[in-house]
Each structure stands twice: as C-alpha cells, then as structure tokens.
Amino acid sequence: MINRIIIDNFATIEHLSFDLTEGLNIITGETGAGKSVLVEAISTALGGRADISMVRTGTAKARIQIAGTLEGEDVIIVRELMASGKSISKLNGEMVTLAQLRKFCSTFVDIHGQYDNQVILDPQNHLEITDRYRHKELSGELDTLHDLYQQYSERKKSYNSLRSEEAEALRQQDFYRFESDYIRNLNLYDGEDDELKEQLELMKNSEKIYSAVNGAYDNLYEKDESVLSGLRKAIDGLQTIASLSEDFESFAQTLDENYYSIVDISDALRDMRSSLNYSDADIDRASERLSIIEDAKRKYRMSIPEIIAYGEELAGKLNIIDNFDAEIEQRRKDMDEAYARLEKQADRVSDLRKKNGEQLTRALTRELKDLAFANSEFAIHTTRLPEIGPNGYDAMEYMISTNPGEPLRPLSRIASGGEISRIMLAFKHIIGDNDSVETMIFDEIDTGISGKTALVVGKKMREISEHHQILCITHLPQIAAYGNSNFQIQKSLSEDSTHTDILRLDEDGKIHMLAGMISGDPDSTSALDAARELNASAAVNRVE
C-alpha cells in the first residue's frame, strides 16, 4: 500500500506532501484545483509517460516520491523529470529502467482512468481479462500452453523452411558436391599450416642448423679434448682430495651432476644431427602442400577450422538432399506431433476457461445487482478461432442486457458512460479480489453517474476498500461521504504563479466539504444538514 506521496515542482504543485491510510482515501476539489495534476504526477511516478512540460516553470526538475509497502517490504519510488528532457527512475535507491519500474508497479498499484473503460469495451481484451479471474488456477496451464505453442511454431518453421529450400537445394546439389569433395580431398587438420611453415623454416636453414648442432656435439663429446673429457678429469681430481674438505666433496658432486646433464644434451644433439638431412624433394613437398592450403584459405576466406566446419555443413546439406523425402516426412511428423500436444493442451485450457467464465459470470452478475443493475443479464460469448495461437483457440466477447426484455448485446454497444463506469467497477472488484495488487487508484470513476447510482458506487468502493487500499478522485458528494480519509485539493494564486496544496480534512472539514459539493456553499445551513445526513447514512453503510 502507499503510505506517503511527496511532489515537488510538478506543474502547479510547488511542494505537496500527504499520507494515505488504509481503506478508502477520497480526494476532492473545485474544478481546475489540480486533481488531474495530482493523478498525473502519481501516474508518472509509477512509470507513466514523462511529460517534460509538467516541470514547474523556472525550476530545473520535477520530483515525485512514493513510499509504501509491498508484501511487508518497504518500497520507495522516485521519479525525476529534468527540464532538459531527461528523466530518472529509482526503486529503493537503485537506478532502474522505465520498463523495470513499470513491471514492478504493475503488482504495486492499479490505476483506473477513462482509458480503462475503453479496455473493457474492446473484445480483443476480454480473453485476457477472463484469464485474470482466478488466475492462480489457470496460470500453470497457460504457461504450458505457451511453451507447447513455441515448440510447435519452431517445428512448423523448420518444416516450411525445408520445403521452401527443396527446389533451390536441388539446383545447388552439383555445386555442394564439388565443394564438399574438394574440401574432403584436402584432408586438412587444425594447425597444419603452422606446422608446415615451421618445417620449411627448418629446411631452408638446415645447413646452418646442421653446422651449429654438429659443432656443438663435437666440442661436447667427439673431440679428444672435449668438454666432457675435461670435465671428467676435473671430477676425478677433486674426488682424490674430497676426504680432506667438505668443499672439495661438494664441488665434485656438483660437477658430477652437471656431467650427466651434458651427456643428455650431447645425445639429443647427436639424434637431431641425424634428422637434419633434408632433401630438395622434402622441401618441395612441404612447399607444395602449404601452397595448396593457402590457396584454399584465400578461396574461402576462412581459416582451416572454418574450412573444415564448412565442409561438414556441405556434407550435411548433401545428406538432406540425398534423403529429402525422408527428411521432409520426419519434420512433418515432428510438426504434427507437436501440434497434437498443443491441441490437447488448448482443449484443456478451453475447458478450464469455460468453467472460469461461468464463475466470472455469476460473480459479475451479483456485482451488477449491487450496482443498481437489478434486472441485468451478463454472459460470455465464446467462439473457436480457426487456428491455435499462443493463448489457445478461444475468442471471448462480453455480452450484456441492462434492461428486462432486451436481448444480450456486445458490451461495446453500451452507450451510457455511467453504465460503463459501474461495469468497470464491478470488474475491478471481482478481478481485484483475485489479484495481489494492494492499492487501487480511481480517477473519473464517477463519470456519467449521479444521485442514487452514485451512492451505490460509493458503497461498492467502500466494500472494495476492505481488501484493498483505495485512492479515489471524485466530484460527487455521494462517493466522498464513504471516505475513511478525505483530502481536499486547493489552488491559490499569487502575483506571478499558481500553487496547488492538499489538506487532510477532519470530521467537521469533511461535512463542510460535502456541503460545498452539494450546494456550492460550504456554510449553507441546509447544505450542512444534507451533508450531515449523507455522512451519517454512509457511516451506517460503512458499519454494515
């Protein structure tokens, strides 16, 4: 629920701060006092479209803050509109995108305005609205339906893609086969080009390498006065005096270890010398192989791994072409099996929807009777679409008769704004009881109604407020009388600016506010008497 709203530099509002309570919060005010500005500010904070023109003239930015709780956790929302054209959204101190803010607020607050009346009148929205009723019982089945539709769509796309590629693939068959044979005959392996380059570098410098390796081997081992020969004599000499000093013994051991390391190096040089005997034919073969590989890399503009992968792709295409009929049949079978699973789930969802629709019809009929539709009749007309979509194959349209003897007609044919507002309120009540949204905001819910009907709407809003926090902007005293907390928007003028303020009314202030709404004069004796009577009547209904 919303606990506090703070607005700075938004249109005519320089600074405004007020606390909401549980139950029904009513906001009233003279025409032009700023009620619509207040609603727009709240809507903006909750992720609505940012209108930069609403930044108060002469200020750098507008700032709207909403503090409250959701499922026991503190919530702080901040929206800033810069005069420069930028906007900033924060949720609990963290910067968030507008999409993230809107997603969060969809479970935090539900705002109802005139646009919502158009939503309920459009048959395109009736299926979604019906699914929201007792949604927890249907959501898992809908998720399964969506997943199965995705699987079917993918298999259908795969099948259609293969069918459309068939003629082109047959035309390309000779080309695919030539390229595939060429790449297969190359017999490439990853890194072969680098190995060949290294080998050729060795081959081209083989004489120089052989001379160095051979000289090193001779000096270490072959010559009469070789390194190993001299080292052996030094070791033997030190060993004769090793008993005289630990230093002599240590020197002898170190030299002995190095002696055998040099023996290993000499053996390796000998073996390398034997393998350095390259012929011109060896060099020619390596050069020719590298040239073939480089030609292929230039031809395809690919590396060796990419050429190998391309060859495998071509082989796969040829395999499909060679077995086209079998592949098409397999994909058709996969598509048909996916469709069968989808249709079965669509049947299940449709059956659940019909039961859901029957319960919704009964619940809404009861609500409409409470809202002065005593002889109304409501029904949901369900038809089957020619194709299954992500939401199944059902199409729904709401039908209503508001007068006895009249046939059911589409809800979109309802002409009276007052009837539409009451029907929307009925939907909000029964759908809201199945939603987790804790706070509802109603703007212009009283459009087109007055008198007794307004009293009925006020009482219904009071009932809804037993399970949800309600913030309602109204110009009707019959609705305002039901408020648990009442606020009055006031506008004042100075020499160069306009200011909008909000005042929380005590009981006496509420009576004078109602009197003003009844007669235009908050101090009229007869209006005050009527206001007290209206407030007392609403209080009795609140207790009931």
Short mmCIF file of N, CA, C and O in Angstrom, two decimals, residues 352-470:
data_model
loop_
_atom_site.label_atom_id
_atom_site.label_comp_id
_atom_site.label_asym_id
_atom_site.label_seq_id
_atom_site.Cartn_x
_atom_site.Cartn_y
_atom_site.Cartn_z
N LEU A 352 -11.08 -25.28 -18.95
CA LEU A 352 -10.90 -24.53 -17.71
C LEU A 352 -11.43 -23.10 -17.85
O LEU A 352 -12.02 -22.53 -16.93
N ARG A 353 -11.22 -22.52 -19.05
CA ARG A 353 -11.70 -21.16 -19.30
C ARG A 353 -13.23 -21.10 -19.21
O ARG A 353 -13.79 -20.14 -18.68
N LYS A 354 -13.87 -22.10 -19.76
CA LYS A 354 -15.35 -22.10 -19.72
C LYS A 354 -15.85 -22.16 -18.29
O LYS A 354 -16.80 -21.44 -17.91
N LYS A 355 -15.22 -23.01 -17.47
CA LYS A 355 -15.60 -23.07 -16.06
C LYS A 355 -15.29 -21.74 -15.37
O LYS A 355 -16.08 -21.23 -14.57
N ASN A 356 -14.13 -21.18 -15.71
CA ASN A 356 -13.73 -19.89 -15.15
C ASN A 356 -14.73 -18.81 -15.57
O ASN A 356 -15.13 -17.96 -14.77
N GLY A 357 -15.13 -18.86 -16.84
CA GLY A 357 -16.08 -17.89 -17.37
C GLY A 357 -17.43 -17.99 -16.69
O GLY A 357 -18.09 -16.96 -16.43
N GLU A 358 -17.85 -19.21 -16.40
CA GLU A 358 -19.14 -19.40 -15.71
C GLU A 358 -19.08 -18.79 -14.31
O GLU A 358 -20.04 -18.14 -13.86
N GLN A 359 -17.97 -19.00 -13.60
CA GLN A 359 -17.82 -18.42 -12.27
C GLN A 359 -17.75 -16.90 -12.34
O GLN A 359 -18.33 -16.20 -11.51
N LEU A 360 -17.03 -16.39 -13.36
CA LEU A 360 -16.93 -14.95 -13.54
C LEU A 360 -18.32 -14.36 -13.83
O LEU A 360 -18.68 -13.30 -13.30
N THR A 361 -19.10 -15.03 -14.65
CA THR A 361 -20.45 -14.56 -15.00
C THR A 361 -21.32 -14.45 -13.74
O THR A 361 -22.02 -13.44 -13.54
N ARG A 362 -21.29 -15.48 -12.91
CA ARG A 362 -22.11 -15.45 -11.69
C ARG A 362 -21.64 -14.33 -10.75
O ARG A 362 -22.46 -13.60 -10.19
N ALA A 363 -20.33 -14.20 -10.61
CA ALA A 363 -19.79 -13.18 -9.70
C ALA A 363 -20.12 -11.78 -10.21
O ALA A 363 -20.51 -10.90 -9.44
N LEU A 364 -19.97 -11.56 -11.51
CA LEU A 364 -20.22 -10.24 -12.06
C LEU A 364 -21.71 -9.89 -12.01
O LEU A 364 -22.08 -8.73 -11.76
N THR A 365 -22.55 -10.87 -12.23
CA THR A 365 -24.00 -10.64 -12.14
C THR A 365 -24.38 -10.16 -10.75
O THR A 365 -25.20 -9.23 -10.59
N ARG A 366 -23.79 -10.77 -9.72
CA ARG A 366 -24.05 -10.33 -8.34
C ARG A 366 -23.57 -8.89 -8.13
O ARG A 366 -24.26 -8.08 -7.51
N GLU A 367 -22.39 -8.59 -8.66
CA GLU A 367 -21.85 -7.25 -8.51
C GLU A 367 -22.73 -6.22 -9.21
O GLU A 367 -22.97 -5.13 -8.69
N LEU A 368 -23.20 -6.54 -10.40
CA LEU A 368 -24.04 -5.61 -11.14
C LEU A 368 -25.34 -5.32 -10.41
O LEU A 368 -25.83 -4.18 -10.43
N LYS A 369 -25.91 -6.32 -9.78
CA LYS A 369 -27.13 -6.09 -9.00
C LYS A 369 -26.85 -5.14 -7.85
O LYS A 369 -27.68 -4.28 -7.52
N ASP A 370 -25.67 -5.29 -7.21
CA ASP A 370 -25.29 -4.37 -6.14
C ASP A 370 -25.13 -2.94 -6.66
O ASP A 370 -25.26 -1.98 -5.90
N LEU A 371 -24.78 -2.83 -7.96
CA LEU A 371 -24.52 -1.52 -8.56
C LEU A 371 -25.72 -1.00 -9.34
O LEU A 371 -25.58 -0.29 -10.33
N ALA A 372 -26.93 -1.38 -8.87
CA ALA A 372 -28.19 -0.86 -9.42
C ALA A 372 -28.48 -1.34 -10.83
O ALA A 372 -29.14 -0.66 -11.61
N PHE A 373 -27.97 -2.52 -11.20
CA PHE A 373 -28.39 -3.20 -12.43
C PHE A 373 -29.32 -4.36 -12.01
O PHE A 373 -28.99 -5.52 -12.22
N ALA A 374 -30.44 -4.03 -11.43
CA ALA A 374 -31.27 -5.06 -10.79
C ALA A 374 -31.72 -6.15 -11.76
O ALA A 374 -31.80 -7.32 -11.40
N ASN A 375 -32.04 -5.78 -12.98
CA ASN A 375 -32.58 -6.75 -13.94
C ASN A 375 -31.61 -7.01 -15.08
O ASN A 375 -32.02 -7.36 -16.19
N SER A 376 -30.34 -6.82 -14.82
CA SER A 376 -29.34 -7.02 -15.88
C SER A 376 -29.03 -8.49 -16.07
O SER A 376 -29.27 -9.32 -15.19
N GLU A 377 -28.50 -8.78 -17.23
CA GLU A 377 -28.05 -10.13 -17.53
C GLU A 377 -26.69 -10.02 -18.22
O GLU A 377 -26.49 -9.20 -19.12
N PHE A 378 -25.77 -10.85 -17.78
CA PHE A 378 -24.41 -10.82 -18.33
C PHE A 378 -24.03 -12.23 -18.79
O PHE A 378 -24.39 -13.21 -18.16
N ALA A 379 -23.33 -12.30 -19.92
CA ALA A 379 -22.88 -13.60 -20.42
C ALA A 379 -21.57 -13.41 -21.18
O ALA A 379 -21.24 -12.30 -21.62
N ILE A 380 -20.84 -14.51 -21.31
CA ILE A 380 -19.59 -14.51 -22.09
C ILE A 380 -19.80 -15.37 -23.32
O ILE A 380 -20.07 -16.57 -23.20
N HIS A 381 -19.68 -14.76 -24.49
CA HIS A 381 -19.85 -15.48 -25.76
C HIS A 381 -18.48 -15.99 -26.20
O HIS A 381 -17.57 -15.21 -26.44
N THR A 382 -18.36 -17.31 -26.28
CA THR A 382 -17.07 -17.93 -26.63
C THR A 382 -17.17 -18.57 -28.01
O THR A 382 -18.12 -19.30 -28.30
N THR A 383 -16.18 -18.29 -28.85
CA THR A 383 -16.09 -18.91 -30.17
C THR A 383 -14.71 -19.50 -30.35
O THR A 383 -13.77 -19.15 -29.62
N ARG A 384 -14.60 -20.41 -31.33
CA ARG A 384 -13.32 -21.05 -31.61
C ARG A 384 -12.68 -20.40 -32.83
O ARG A 384 -13.32 -20.28 -33.88
N LEU A 385 -11.44 -19.98 -32.66
CA LEU A 385 -10.69 -19.40 -33.78
C LEU A 385 -10.26 -20.49 -34.74
O LEU A 385 -10.11 -21.66 -34.35
N PRO A 386 -10.03 -20.15 -36.02
CA PRO A 386 -9.64 -21.17 -37.00
C PRO A 386 -8.27 -21.78 -36.72
O PRO A 386 -7.98 -22.90 -37.15
N GLU A 387 -7.40 -21.06 -36.02
CA GLU A 387 -6.07 -21.56 -35.72
C GLU A 387 -5.77 -21.40 -34.24
O GLU A 387 -6.30 -20.50 -33.58
N ILE A 388 -4.90 -22.27 -33.75
CA ILE A 388 -4.47 -22.17 -32.35
C ILE A 388 -3.33 -21.17 -32.25
O ILE A 388 -2.36 -21.24 -33.01
N GLY A 389 -3.44 -20.25 -31.32
CA GLY A 389 -2.39 -19.26 -31.08
C GLY A 389 -1.72 -19.51 -29.74
O GLY A 389 -1.99 -20.52 -29.07
N PRO A 390 -0.87 -18.60 -29.31
CA PRO A 390 -0.18 -18.79 -28.02
C PRO A 390 -1.12 -18.83 -26.83
O PRO A 390 -0.77 -19.36 -25.78
N ASN A 391 -2.33 -18.29 -26.98
CA ASN A 391 -3.33 -18.33 -25.90
C ASN A 391 -4.43 -19.35 -26.16
O ASN A 391 -5.48 -19.32 -25.50
N GLY A 392 -4.21 -20.24 -27.11
CA GLY A 392 -5.21 -21.25 -27.43
C GLY A 392 -6.05 -20.85 -28.61
O GLY A 392 -5.64 -20.05 -29.46
N TYR A 393 -7.26 -21.41 -28.68
CA TYR A 393 -8.12 -21.13 -29.83
C TYR A 393 -9.41 -20.42 -29.43
O TYR A 393 -10.33 -20.28 -30.23
N ASP A 394 -9.48 -19.93 -28.20
CA ASP A 394 -10.71 -19.28 -27.73
C ASP A 394 -10.72 -17.79 -28.06
O ASP A 394 -9.69 -17.11 -27.95
N ALA A 395 -11.87 -17.30 -28.46
CA ALA A 395 -12.13 -15.87 -28.54
C ALA A 395 -13.34 -15.59 -27.66
O ALA A 395 -14.32 -16.34 -27.69
N MET A 396 -13.27 -14.54 -26.86
CA MET A 396 -14.36 -14.24 -25.94
C MET A 396 -14.86 -12.81 -26.13
O MET A 396 -14.06 -11.90 -26.40
N GLU A 397 -16.16 -12.64 -25.97
CA GLU A 397 -16.75 -11.31 -26.01
C GLU A 397 -17.82 -11.23 -24.94
O GLU A 397 -18.65 -12.12 -24.80
N TYR A 398 -17.78 -10.13 -24.18
CA TYR A 398 -18.74 -9.93 -23.11
C TYR A 398 -20.06 -9.40 -23.69
O TYR A 398 -20.08 -8.46 -24.49
N MET A 399 -21.15 -10.01 -23.24
CA MET A 399 -22.50 -9.62 -23.69
C MET A 399 -23.30 -9.19 -22.47
O MET A 399 -23.14 -9.77 -21.37
N ILE A 400 -24.17 -8.18 -22.66
CA ILE A 400 -24.93 -7.69 -21.52
C ILE A 400 -26.29 -7.15 -21.97
O ILE A 400 -26.45 -6.66 -23.09
N SER A 401 -27.24 -7.32 -21.09
CA SER A 401 -28.55 -6.69 -21.25
C SER A 401 -28.83 -5.97 -19.94
O SER A 401 -28.83 -6.59 -18.87
N THR A 402 -29.02 -4.65 -20.00
CA THR A 402 -29.20 -3.87 -18.78
C THR A 402 -30.67 -3.60 -18.45
O THR A 402 -30.97 -3.03 -17.39
N ASN A 403 -31.55 -3.99 -19.35
CA ASN A 403 -32.99 -3.77 -19.12
C ASN A 403 -33.76 -5.05 -19.41
O ASN A 403 -33.43 -5.79 -20.35
N PRO A 404 -34.81 -5.35 -18.63
CA PRO A 404 -35.57 -6.58 -18.85
C PRO A 404 -36.22 -6.58 -20.23
O PRO A 404 -36.71 -5.57 -20.71
N GLY A 405 -36.19 -7.75 -20.85
CA GLY A 405 -36.81 -7.90 -22.16
C GLY A 405 -35.89 -7.60 -23.31
O GLY A 405 -36.20 -7.93 -24.46
N GLU A 406 -34.76 -6.96 -23.02
CA GLU A 406 -33.82 -6.65 -24.10
C GLU A 406 -32.86 -7.83 -24.30
O GLU A 406 -32.46 -8.49 -23.33
N PRO A 407 -32.53 -8.12 -25.56
CA PRO A 407 -31.60 -9.23 -25.81
C PRO A 407 -30.19 -8.87 -25.38
O PRO A 407 -29.85 -7.68 -25.22
N LEU A 408 -29.37 -9.89 -25.20
CA LEU A 408 -27.94 -9.66 -24.90
C LEU A 408 -27.27 -9.01 -26.10
O LEU A 408 -27.47 -9.42 -27.24
N ARG A 409 -26.49 -7.98 -25.81
CA ARG A 409 -25.74 -7.30 -26.86
C ARG A 409 -24.27 -7.18 -26.43
O ARG A 409 -23.97 -7.22 -25.23
N PRO A 410 -23.38 -6.99 -27.40
CA PRO A 410 -21.96 -6.81 -27.03
C PRO A 410 -21.78 -5.65 -26.06
O PRO A 410 -22.45 -4.61 -26.19
N LEU A 411 -20.89 -5.83 -25.10
CA LEU A 411 -20.63 -4.78 -24.11
C LEU A 411 -20.20 -3.48 -24.79
O LEU A 411 -20.48 -2.39 -24.29
N SER A 412 -19.55 -3.59 -25.93
CA SER A 412 -19.07 -2.41 -26.64
C SER A 412 -20.21 -1.54 -27.15
O SER A 412 -20.01 -0.38 -27.51
N ARG A 413 -21.46 -2.08 -27.14
CA ARG A 413 -22.62 -1.31 -27.62
C ARG A 413 -23.26 -0.50 -26.49
O ARG A 413 -24.25 0.20 -26.73
N ILE A 414 -22.74 -0.62 -25.29
CA ILE A 414 -23.28 0.16 -24.16
C ILE A 414 -22.99 1.63 -24.42
O ILE A 414 -21.85 2.02 -24.66
N ALA A 415 -23.99 2.48 -24.34
CA ALA A 415 -23.81 3.88 -24.69
C ALA A 415 -23.56 4.76 -23.47
O ALA A 415 -22.87 5.76 -23.55
N SER A 416 -24.15 4.43 -22.33
CA SER A 416 -24.10 5.29 -21.16
C SER A 416 -22.75 5.22 -20.47
O SER A 416 -22.26 4.14 -20.13
N GLY A 417 -22.13 6.40 -20.26
CA GLY A 417 -20.86 6.44 -19.54
C GLY A 417 -21.02 5.95 -18.12
O GLY A 417 -20.12 5.31 -17.56
N GLY A 418 -22.17 6.26 -17.50
CA GLY A 418 -22.39 5.80 -16.13
C GLY A 418 -22.46 4.30 -16.04
O GLY A 418 -21.97 3.69 -15.09
N GLU A 419 -23.11 3.66 -17.01
CA GLU A 419 -23.18 2.20 -17.02
C GLU A 419 -21.80 1.59 -17.20
O GLU A 419 -21.44 0.62 -16.52
N ILE A 420 -21.03 2.18 -18.09
CA ILE A 420 -19.67 1.66 -18.34
C ILE A 420 -18.83 1.76 -17.07
O ILE A 420 -18.11 0.83 -16.70
N SER A 421 -18.91 2.90 -16.38
CA SER A 421 -18.13 3.08 -15.16
C SER A 421 -18.51 2.06 -14.09
O SER A 421 -17.63 1.50 -13.41
N ARG A 422 -19.80 1.81 -13.92
CA ARG A 422 -20.23 0.83 -12.93
C ARG A 422 -19.80 -0.59 -13.30
O ARG A 422 -19.39 -1.38 -12.44
N ILE A 423 -19.88 -0.91 -14.59
CA ILE A 423 -19.46 -2.25 -15.03
C ILE A 423 -17.96 -2.42 -14.79
O ILE A 423 -17.50 -3.47 -14.32
N MET A 424 -17.19 -1.36 -15.10
CA MET A 424 -15.74 -1.44 -14.86
C MET A 424 -15.47 -1.62 -13.37
O MET A 424 -14.60 -2.40 -12.97
N LEU A 425 -16.22 -0.92 -12.53
CA LEU A 425 -16.02 -1.05 -11.08
C LEU A 425 -16.32 -2.47 -10.63
O LEU A 425 -15.62 -3.03 -9.77
N ALA A 426 -17.36 -3.08 -11.21
CA ALA A 426 -17.68 -4.47 -10.87
C ALA A 426 -16.52 -5.38 -11.24
O ALA A 426 -16.13 -6.27 -10.46
N PHE A 427 -15.95 -5.18 -12.43
CA PHE A 427 -14.80 -5.99 -12.84
C PHE A 427 -13.61 -5.76 -11.90
O PHE A 427 -12.93 -6.71 -11.51
N LYS A 428 -13.36 -4.50 -11.57
CA LYS A 428 -12.25 -4.19 -10.68
C LYS A 428 -12.40 -4.90 -9.34
O LYS A 428 -11.42 -5.37 -8.76
N HIS A 429 -13.64 -4.97 -8.86
CA HIS A 429 -13.88 -5.60 -7.56
C HIS A 429 -13.58 -7.09 -7.62
O HIS A 429 -12.78 -7.62 -6.82
N ILE A 430 -14.17 -7.80 -8.57
CA ILE A 430 -14.02 -9.25 -8.57
C ILE A 430 -12.65 -9.68 -9.10
O ILE A 430 -12.09 -10.67 -8.62
N ILE A 431 -12.09 -8.93 -10.07
CA ILE A 431 -10.75 -9.26 -10.55
C ILE A 431 -9.73 -8.88 -9.50
O ILE A 431 -8.77 -9.61 -9.24
N GLY A 432 -9.96 -7.71 -8.86
CA GLY A 432 -9.03 -7.24 -7.83
C GLY A 432 -8.93 -8.20 -6.66
O GLY A 432 -7.86 -8.37 -6.08
N ASP A 433 -10.04 -8.83 -6.30
CA ASP A 433 -10.00 -9.80 -5.20
C ASP A 433 -9.15 -11.01 -5.53
O ASP A 433 -8.75 -11.75 -4.64
N ASN A 434 -8.89 -11.22 -6.82
CA ASN A 434 -8.04 -12.34 -7.24
C ASN A 434 -6.63 -11.90 -7.62
O ASN A 434 -5.81 -12.71 -8.00
N ASP A 435 -6.37 -10.58 -7.54
CA ASP A 435 -5.05 -10.04 -7.82
C ASP A 435 -4.30 -9.79 -6.52
O ASP A 435 -4.90 -9.69 -5.46
N SER A 436 -2.99 -9.65 -6.62
CA SER A 436 -2.18 -9.35 -5.44
C SER A 436 -1.96 -7.85 -5.27
O SER A 436 -1.30 -7.43 -4.32
N VAL A 437 -2.48 -7.02 -6.18
CA VAL A 437 -2.29 -5.58 -6.09
C VAL A 437 -3.00 -5.05 -4.84
O VAL A 437 -4.19 -5.26 -4.65
N GLU A 438 -2.25 -4.36 -4.00
CA GLU A 438 -2.79 -3.91 -2.72
C GLU A 438 -3.48 -2.55 -2.82
O GLU A 438 -4.36 -2.24 -2.02
N THR A 439 -3.08 -1.73 -3.79
CA THR A 439 -3.60 -0.36 -3.89
C THR A 439 -4.24 -0.13 -5.25
O THR A 439 -3.67 -0.50 -6.28
N MET A 440 -5.43 0.48 -5.24
CA MET A 440 -6.13 0.85 -6.46
C MET A 440 -6.38 2.35 -6.46
O MET A 440 -6.78 2.91 -5.43
N ILE A 441 -6.15 2.99 -7.60
CA ILE A 441 -6.40 4.41 -7.75
C ILE A 441 -7.49 4.60 -8.80
O ILE A 441 -7.36 4.10 -9.93
N PHE A 442 -8.55 5.30 -8.43
CA PHE A 442 -9.67 5.53 -9.35
C PHE A 442 -9.75 7.02 -9.68
O PHE A 442 -9.91 7.86 -8.78
N ASP A 443 -9.66 7.32 -10.95
CA ASP A 443 -9.81 8.69 -11.44
C ASP A 443 -10.99 8.71 -12.42
O ASP A 443 -11.00 7.95 -13.39
N GLU A 444 -11.97 9.57 -12.15
CA GLU A 444 -13.14 9.73 -13.02
C GLU A 444 -14.00 8.46 -13.08
O GLU A 444 -14.64 8.18 -14.08
N ILE A 445 -14.02 7.69 -11.99
CA ILE A 445 -14.91 6.53 -11.92
C ILE A 445 -16.37 6.98 -11.87
O ILE A 445 -17.29 6.20 -12.17
N ASP A 446 -16.58 8.26 -11.49
CA ASP A 446 -17.95 8.75 -11.34
C ASP A 446 -18.49 9.41 -12.60
O ASP A 446 -19.52 10.08 -12.56
N THR A 447 -17.79 9.23 -13.73
CA THR A 447 -18.24 9.84 -14.98
C THR A 447 -19.63 9.34 -15.35
O THR A 447 -19.88 8.14 -15.41
N GLY A 448 -20.54 10.25 -15.58
CA GLY A 448 -21.87 9.90 -16.09
C GLY A 448 -22.84 9.38 -15.06
O GLY A 448 -23.90 8.87 -15.42
N ILE A 449 -22.52 9.48 -13.75
CA ILE A 449 -23.46 8.99 -12.74
C ILE A 449 -23.79 10.11 -11.76
O ILE A 449 -23.07 11.11 -11.65
N SER A 450 -24.88 9.93 -11.05
CA SER A 450 -25.30 10.91 -10.05
C SER A 450 -26.35 10.26 -9.15
O SER A 450 -26.71 9.09 -9.34
N GLY A 451 -26.83 11.02 -8.18
CA GLY A 451 -27.94 10.58 -7.36
C GLY A 451 -27.74 9.24 -6.68
O GLY A 451 -26.68 8.94 -6.12
N LYS A 452 -28.80 8.40 -6.76
CA LYS A 452 -28.80 7.10 -6.10
C LYS A 452 -27.70 6.20 -6.63
O LYS A 452 -27.06 5.46 -5.86
N THR A 453 -27.46 6.28 -7.95
CA THR A 453 -26.41 5.43 -8.54
C THR A 453 -25.05 5.78 -7.94
O THR A 453 -24.23 4.90 -7.67
N ALA A 454 -24.82 7.06 -7.70
CA ALA A 454 -23.55 7.48 -7.09
C ALA A 454 -23.40 6.90 -5.69
O ALA A 454 -22.31 6.50 -5.28
N LEU A 455 -24.51 6.85 -4.93
CA LEU A 455 -24.47 6.25 -3.60
C LEU A 455 -24.09 4.77 -3.68
O LEU A 455 -23.30 4.27 -2.86
N VAL A 456 -24.67 4.09 -4.67
CA VAL A 456 -24.37 2.66 -4.85
C VAL A 456 -22.89 2.47 -5.17
O VAL A 456 -22.23 1.56 -4.65
N VAL A 457 -22.35 3.33 -6.05
CA VAL A 457 -20.93 3.24 -6.42
C VAL A 457 -20.05 3.52 -5.21
O VAL A 457 -19.05 2.83 -4.97
N GLY A 458 -20.42 4.52 -4.41
CA GLY A 458 -19.65 4.83 -3.21
C GLY A 458 -19.61 3.66 -2.25
O GLY A 458 -18.56 3.32 -1.68
N LYS A 459 -20.77 3.02 -2.06
CA LYS A 459 -20.84 1.87 -1.16
C LYS A 459 -19.98 0.72 -1.70
O LYS A 459 -19.28 0.04 -0.94
N LYS A 460 -20.02 0.52 -3.02
CA LYS A 460 -19.22 -0.57 -3.61
C LYS A 460 -17.73 -0.29 -3.44
O LYS A 460 -16.95 -1.20 -3.14
N MET A 461 -17.33 0.95 -3.61
CA MET A 461 -15.92 1.28 -3.42
C MET A 461 -15.52 1.07 -1.97
O MET A 461 -14.39 0.64 -1.69
N ARG A 462 -16.43 1.35 -1.07
CA ARG A 462 -16.14 1.10 0.35
C ARG A 462 -15.95 -0.40 0.60
O ARG A 462 -15.07 -0.80 1.37
N GLU A 463 -16.74 -1.23 -0.07
CA GLU A 463 -16.57 -2.68 0.06
C GLU A 463 -15.20 -3.12 -0.48
O GLU A 463 -14.51 -3.94 0.13
N ILE A 464 -14.83 -2.59 -1.63
CA ILE A 464 -13.53 -2.95 -2.21
C ILE A 464 -12.40 -2.55 -1.27
O ILE A 464 -11.39 -3.26 -1.13
N SER A 465 -12.57 -1.41 -0.58
CA SER A 465 -11.51 -0.90 0.29
C SER A 465 -11.30 -1.76 1.53
O SER A 465 -10.36 -1.55 2.28
N GLU A 466 -12.20 -2.71 1.77
CA GLU A 466 -11.99 -3.63 2.90
C GLU A 466 -10.84 -4.60 2.62
O GLU A 466 -10.25 -5.17 3.55
N HIS A 467 -10.51 -4.79 1.34
CA HIS A 467 -9.44 -5.73 0.96
C HIS A 467 -8.30 -5.05 0.21
O HIS A 467 -7.25 -5.64 -0.01
N HIS A 468 -8.53 -3.79 -0.20
CA HIS A 468 -7.50 -3.03 -0.92
C HIS A 468 -7.49 -1.60 -0.43
O HIS A 468 -8.53 -1.06 -0.04
N GLN A 469 -6.32 -0.99 -0.46
CA GLN A 469 -6.25 0.45 -0.22
C GLN A 469 -6.77 1.14 -1.49
O GLN A 469 -6.36 0.82 -2.60
N ILE A 470 -7.69 2.11 -1.31
CA ILE A 470 -8.28 2.81 -2.45
C ILE A 470 -7.95 4.30 -2.35
O ILE A 470 -8.09 4.91 -1.28
#
